[in-house]
PDB file of C-alpha atoms (C1' of nucleotides) in Angstrom:
ATOM      1  CA  UNK A   1     -35.450 148.294 -10.221  1.00  0.00           C
ATOM      2  CA  UNK A   2     -33.795 147.533  -6.746  1.00  0.00           C
ATOM      3  CA  UNK A   3     -35.248 147.895  -3.364  1.00  0.00           C
ATOM      4  CA  UNK A   4     -33.776 149.172  -0.211  1.00  0.00           C
ATOM      5  CA  UNK A   5     -34.092 150.129   3.609  1.00  0.00           C
ATOM      6  CA  UNK A   6     -32.809 153.309   5.226  1.00  0.00           C
ATOM      7  CA  UNK A   7     -33.255 154.230   8.783  1.00  0.00           C
ATOM      8  CA  UNK A   8     -33.346 157.054  10.770  1.00  0.00           C
ATOM      9  CA  UNK A   9     -33.502 157.886  14.163  1.00  0.00           C
ATOM     10  CA  UNK A  10     -36.899 160.743  14.005  1.00  0.00           C
ATOM     11  CA  UNK A  11     -35.074 162.761  16.484  1.00  0.00           C
ATOM     12  CA  UNK A  12     -32.237 162.932  14.309  1.00  0.00           C
ATOM     13  CA  UNK A  13     -34.837 163.108  10.977  1.00  0.00           C
ATOM     14  CA  UNK A  14     -37.919 161.855  10.765  1.00  0.00           C
ATOM     15  CA  UNK A  15     -40.490 161.050   7.931  1.00  0.00           C
ATOM     16  CA  UNK A  16     -42.281 164.131   8.502  1.00  0.00           C
ATOM     17  CA  UNK A  17     -39.192 166.431   7.928  1.00  0.00           C
ATOM     18  CA  UNK A  18     -38.726 163.979   4.735  1.00  0.00           C
ATOM     19  CA  UNK A  19     -42.005 165.123   3.321  1.00  0.00           C
ATOM     20  CA  UNK A  20     -41.241 168.271   4.201  1.00  0.00           C
ATOM     21  CA  UNK A  21     -38.030 168.649   2.444  1.00  0.00           C
ATOM     22  CA  UNK A  22     -39.342 166.427  -0.577  1.00  0.00           C
ATOM     23  CA  UNK A  23     -35.659 165.788  -1.877  1.00  0.00           C
ATOM     24  CA  UNK A  24     -33.292 164.748   1.164  1.00  0.00           C
ATOM     25  CA  UNK A  25     -29.213 164.399   0.409  1.00  0.00           C
ATOM     26  CA  UNK A  26     -28.776 161.028   2.735  1.00  0.00           C
ATOM     27  CA  UNK A  27     -25.719 162.115   4.596  1.00  0.00           C
ATOM     28  CA  UNK A  28     -23.934 160.596   7.542  1.00  0.00           C
ATOM     29  CA  UNK A  29     -23.336 156.916   6.663  1.00  0.00           C
ATOM     30  CA  UNK A  30     -19.985 155.791   8.428  1.00  0.00           C
ATOM     31  CA  UNK A  31     -20.176 152.153   7.798  1.00  0.00           C
ATOM     32  CA  UNK A  32     -18.669 150.316   4.850  1.00  0.00           C
ATOM     33  CA  UNK A  33     -21.007 147.928   4.215  1.00  0.00           C
ATOM     34  CA  UNK A  34     -23.861 150.700   4.026  1.00  0.00           C
ATOM     35  CA  UNK A  35     -21.655 152.764   1.911  1.00  0.00           C
ATOM     36  CA  UNK A  36     -21.424 150.040  -0.490  1.00  0.00           C
ATOM     37  CA  UNK A  37     -24.908 149.852  -0.380  1.00  0.00           C
ATOM     38  CA  UNK A  38     -25.434 153.404  -1.124  1.00  0.00           C
ATOM     39  CA  UNK A  39     -22.997 153.278  -4.413  1.00  0.00           C
ATOM     40  CA  UNK A  40     -25.123 150.438  -5.487  1.00  0.00           C
ATOM     41  CA  UNK A  41     -28.296 152.483  -5.566  1.00  0.00           C
ATOM     42  CA  UNK A  42     -29.337 153.888  -8.891  1.00  0.00           C
ATOM     43  CA  UNK A  43     -32.174 156.575  -9.938  1.00  0.00           C
ATOM     44  CA  UNK A  44     -35.503 155.063  -9.623  1.00  0.00           C
ATOM     45  CA  UNK A  45     -34.640 152.503  -6.995  1.00  0.00           C
ATOM     46  CA  UNK A  46     -37.306 152.738  -3.786  1.00  0.00           C
ATOM     47  CA  UNK A  47     -36.244 152.159  -0.592  1.00  0.00           C
ATOM     48  CA  UNK A  48     -38.316 151.671   2.720  1.00  0.00           C
ATOM     49  CA  UNK A  49     -37.986 154.361   5.578  1.00  0.00           C
ATOM     50  CA  UNK A  50     -37.617 153.158   8.731  1.00  0.00           C
ATOM     51  CA  UNK A  51     -37.891 154.899  12.024  1.00  0.00           C
ATOM     52  CA  UNK A  52     -35.163 153.223  14.530  1.00  0.00           C
ATOM     53  CA  UNK A  53     -35.430 153.515  18.523  1.00  0.00           C
ATOM     54  CA  UNK A  54     -38.622 155.831  18.327  1.00  0.00           C
ATOM     55  CA  UNK A  55     -41.195 154.161  16.666  1.00  0.00           C
ATOM     56  CA  UNK A  56     -39.260 150.958  15.006  1.00  0.00           C
ATOM     57  CA  UNK A  57     -41.508 151.105  12.201  1.00  0.00           C
ATOM     58  CA  UNK A  58     -41.571 151.376   8.102  1.00  0.00           C
ATOM     59  CA  UNK A  59     -43.086 154.724   7.669  1.00  0.00           C
ATOM     60  CA  UNK A  60     -42.913 155.695   4.506  1.00  0.00           C
ATOM     61  CA  UNK A  61     -41.265 154.677   0.669  1.00  0.00           C
ATOM     62  CA  UNK A  62     -38.569 157.436  -0.905  1.00  0.00           C
ATOM     63  CA  UNK A  63     -36.878 157.139  -4.320  1.00  0.00           C
ATOM     64  CA  UNK A  64     -33.495 157.586  -5.372  1.00  0.00           C
ATOM     65  CA  UNK A  65     -33.314 160.806  -7.007  1.00  0.00           C
ATOM     66  CA  UNK A  66     -29.691 160.985  -7.558  1.00  0.00           C
ATOM     67  CA  UNK A  67     -27.171 158.373  -7.483  1.00  0.00           C
ATOM     68  CA  UNK A  68     -23.971 158.649  -5.137  1.00  0.00           C
ATOM     69  CA  UNK A  69     -21.745 161.337  -4.542  1.00  0.00           C
ATOM     70  CA  UNK A  70     -19.152 162.635  -2.133  1.00  0.00           C
ATOM     71  CA  UNK A  71     -20.660 163.154   1.512  1.00  0.00           C
ATOM     72  CA  UNK A  72     -20.522 166.884   2.187  1.00  0.00           C
ATOM     73  CA  UNK A  73     -20.612 166.240   5.732  1.00  0.00           C
ATOM     74  CA  UNK A  74     -17.921 164.121   5.896  1.00  0.00           C
ATOM     75  CA  UNK A  75     -13.959 165.247   5.709  1.00  0.00           C
ATOM     76  CA  UNK A  76     -12.311 166.324   2.662  1.00  0.00           C
ATOM     77  CA  UNK A  77     -10.715 163.344   0.640  1.00  0.00           C
ATOM     78  CA  UNK A  78     -12.866 161.084   2.788  1.00  0.00           C
ATOM     79  CA  UNK A  79     -14.535 158.038   0.923  1.00  0.00           C
ATOM     80  CA  UNK A  80     -17.917 158.348   2.411  1.00  0.00           C
ATOM     81  CA  UNK A  81     -21.031 158.918  -0.147  1.00  0.00           C
ATOM     82  CA  UNK A  82     -24.645 159.781  -0.141  1.00  0.00           C
ATOM     83  CA  UNK A  83     -27.679 159.584  -2.399  1.00  0.00           C
ATOM     84  CA  UNK A  84     -30.699 162.110  -2.300  1.00  0.00           C
ATOM     85  CA  UNK A  85     -33.914 160.778  -1.792  1.00  0.00           C
ATOM     86  CA  UNK A  86     -37.248 162.029  -2.448  1.00  0.00           C
ATOM     87  CA  UNK A  87     -40.623 161.095  -0.925  1.00  0.00           C
ATOM     88  CA  UNK A  88     -42.641 159.001  -2.619  1.00  0.00           C
ATOM     89  CA  UNK A  89     -45.535 157.701  -0.080  1.00  0.00           C
ATOM     90  CA  UNK A  90     -46.168 157.265   3.403  1.00  0.00           C
ATOM     91  CA  UNK A  91     -47.236 153.920   4.608  1.00  0.00           C
ATOM     92  CA  UNK A  92     -51.078 154.065   5.059  1.00  0.00           C
ATOM     93  CA  UNK A  93     -50.503 151.725   8.120  1.00  0.00           C
ATOM     94  CA  UNK A  94     -46.743 151.833   9.409  1.00  0.00           C
ATOM     95  CA  UNK A  95     -45.424 148.526   9.505  1.00  0.00           C
ATOM     96  CA  UNK A  96     -43.533 147.542  12.430  1.00  0.00           C
ATOM     97  CA  UNK A  97     -40.570 145.497  13.306  1.00  0.00           C
ATOM     98  CA  UNK A  98     -42.652 143.302  16.029  1.00  0.00           C
ATOM     99  CA  UNK A  99     -44.688 142.846  12.679  1.00  0.00           C
ATOM    100  CA  UNK A 100     -42.000 142.064  10.529  1.00  0.00           C
ATOM    101  CA  UNK A 101     -40.591 139.491  13.078  1.00  0.00           C
ATOM    102  CA  UNK A 102     -43.593 137.794  13.472  1.00  0.00           C
ATOM    103  CA  UNK A 103     -44.085 137.238   9.637  1.00  0.00           C
ATOM    104  CA  UNK A 104     -42.384 134.039   8.717  1.00  0.00           C
ATOM    105  CA  UNK A 105     -41.753 134.987   5.197  1.00  0.00           C
ATOM    106  CA  UNK A 106     -39.425 137.666   6.448  1.00  0.00           C
ATOM    107  CA  UNK A 107     -37.375 135.658   8.640  1.00  0.00           C
ATOM    108  CA  UNK A 108     -34.233 136.157   6.939  1.00  0.00           C
ATOM    109  CA  UNK A 109     -34.567 139.905   6.050  1.00  0.00           C
ATOM    110  CA  UNK A 110     -31.670 142.087   6.693  1.00  0.00           C
ATOM    111  CA  UNK A 111     -33.445 144.459   9.150  1.00  0.00           C
ATOM    112  CA  UNK A 112     -33.998 141.599  11.598  1.00  0.00           C
ATOM    113  CA  UNK A 113     -30.172 139.504  10.604  1.00  0.00           C
ATOM    114  CA  UNK A 114     -28.368 142.610  10.584  1.00  0.00           C
ATOM    115  CA  UNK A 115     -29.852 145.307  12.792  1.00  0.00           C
ATOM    116  CA  UNK A 116     -26.823 147.364  12.905  1.00  0.00           C
ATOM    117  CA  UNK A 117     -26.629 148.112   9.068  1.00  0.00           C
ATOM    118  CA  UNK A 118     -28.470 151.388   8.417  1.00  0.00           C
ATOM    119  CA  UNK A 119     -28.589 151.203   4.590  1.00  0.00           C
ATOM    120  CA  UNK A 120     -29.704 147.498   3.410  1.00  0.00           C
ATOM    121  CA  UNK A 121     -30.932 145.605   0.604  1.00  0.00           C
ATOM    122  CA  UNK A 122     -34.468 144.221   0.267  1.00  0.00           C
ATOM    123  CA  UNK A 123     -35.517 141.453  -2.239  1.00  0.00           C
ATOM    124  CA  UNK A 124     -38.594 141.861  -4.086  1.00  0.00           C
ATOM    125  CA  UNK A 125     -40.266 139.630  -2.597  1.00  0.00           C
ATOM    126  CA  UNK A 126     -39.636 141.245   1.093  1.00  0.00           C
ATOM    127  CA  UNK A 127     -40.833 144.827  -0.474  1.00  0.00           C
ATOM    128  CA  UNK A 128     -44.301 143.357  -1.692  1.00  0.00           C
ATOM    129  CA  UNK A 129     -44.856 141.418   1.380  1.00  0.00           C
ATOM    130  CA  UNK A 130     -44.251 144.618   3.449  1.00  0.00           C
ATOM    131  CA  UNK A 131     -46.405 146.919   1.281  1.00  0.00           C
ATOM    132  CA  UNK A 132     -49.137 144.527   1.352  1.00  0.00           C
ATOM    133  CA  UNK A 133     -48.653 144.644   5.237  1.00  0.00           C
ATOM    134  CA  UNK A 134     -48.652 148.485   5.178  1.00  0.00           C
ATOM    135  CA  UNK A 135     -51.450 148.655   2.898  1.00  0.00           C
ATOM    136  CA  UNK A 136     -49.637 150.098   0.338  1.00  0.00           C
ATOM    137  CA  UNK A 137     -50.780 149.215  -3.134  1.00  0.00           C
ATOM    138  CA  UNK A 138     -49.027 149.498  -6.408  1.00  0.00           C
ATOM    139  CA  UNK A 139     -45.752 150.326  -4.809  1.00  0.00           C
TER     140      UNK A 139
ATOM    141  C1'  DG B   1      -1.743 139.424  11.977  1.00  0.00           C
ATOM    142  C1'  DC B   2      -3.840 138.769  16.295  1.00  0.00           C
ATOM    143  C1'  DC B   3      -6.583 140.176  19.910  1.00  0.00           C
ATOM    144  C1'  DA B   4      -8.167 142.874  23.979  1.00  0.00           C
ATOM    145  C1'  DA B   5     -10.347 147.023  24.810  1.00  0.00           C
ATOM    146  C1'  DC B   6     -13.469 150.289  23.908  1.00  0.00           C
ATOM    147  C1'  DG B   7     -17.261 152.934  21.191  1.00  0.00           C
ATOM    148  C1'  DT B   8     -21.800 152.853  18.659  1.00  0.00           C
ATOM    149  C1'  DT B   9     -26.078 151.328  17.380  1.00  0.00           C
ATOM    150  C1'  DG B  10     -30.250 150.186  18.424  1.00  0.00           C
ATOM    151  C1'  DG B  11     -33.828 146.498  20.406  1.00  0.00           C
ATOM    152  C1'  DC B  12     -35.712 145.521  24.826  1.00  0.00           C
TER     153       DC B  12
ATOM    154  C1'  DG C   1     -30.391 152.132  31.739  1.00  0.00           C
ATOM    155  C1'  DC C   2     -28.963 147.451  30.017  1.00  0.00           C
ATOM    156  C1'  DC C   3     -26.942 144.537  26.979  1.00  0.00           C
ATOM    157  C1'  DA C   4     -26.005 141.912  22.444  1.00  0.00           C
ATOM    158  C1'  DA C   5     -23.982 142.579  17.596  1.00  0.00           C
ATOM    159  C1'  DC C   6     -20.658 144.658  15.469  1.00  0.00           C
ATOM    160  C1'  DG C   7     -17.015 147.818  13.892  1.00  0.00           C
ATOM    161  C1'  DT C   8     -12.284 150.295  14.725  1.00  0.00           C
ATOM    162  C1'  DT C   9      -8.276 151.342  17.436  1.00  0.00           C
ATOM    163  C1'  DG C  10      -3.652 150.273  19.354  1.00  0.00           C
ATOM    164  C1'  DG C  11      -0.583 147.308  22.040  1.00  0.00           C
ATOM    165  C1'  DC C  12       2.292 143.379  20.794  1.00  0.00           C
TER     166       DC C  12
END
DNA sequence: GCCAACGTTGGC
DNA sequence: GCCAACGTTGGC
């Protein structure tokens, strides 16, 4: 199983909406690096749900329930794809960007190094560390 | 194929 | 509101 991190501005789509919707088509990605990451996702992979701009924190965990398919919000014939995400669990204690930056073992994380990438891989070690910081057990 | 100009993202 | 990072566009 692989781990990821997806970003959303809470103004556009928040964790609360994800919880209410349960399953969300993760559309609107218009960046090629992010697209490659979407295409690499497999059913059962987990991702952190991160609030950018407002909050700047990891607020929950989602799971891939459908692998990449053409993004219905993109122009016909364009290469953009989306996946379907399902809410798994909120972070008991949201993990802020400041906390991630302050944690030496997370110095290499893509969230810090590639701050503009909206869909990014997370290593197993990084996953474990952030789950522990967020008070999430067994994820 | 290079590079300047411009737009967007996202932290501060 | 500003600015850094980065992607895209268009002139040459």
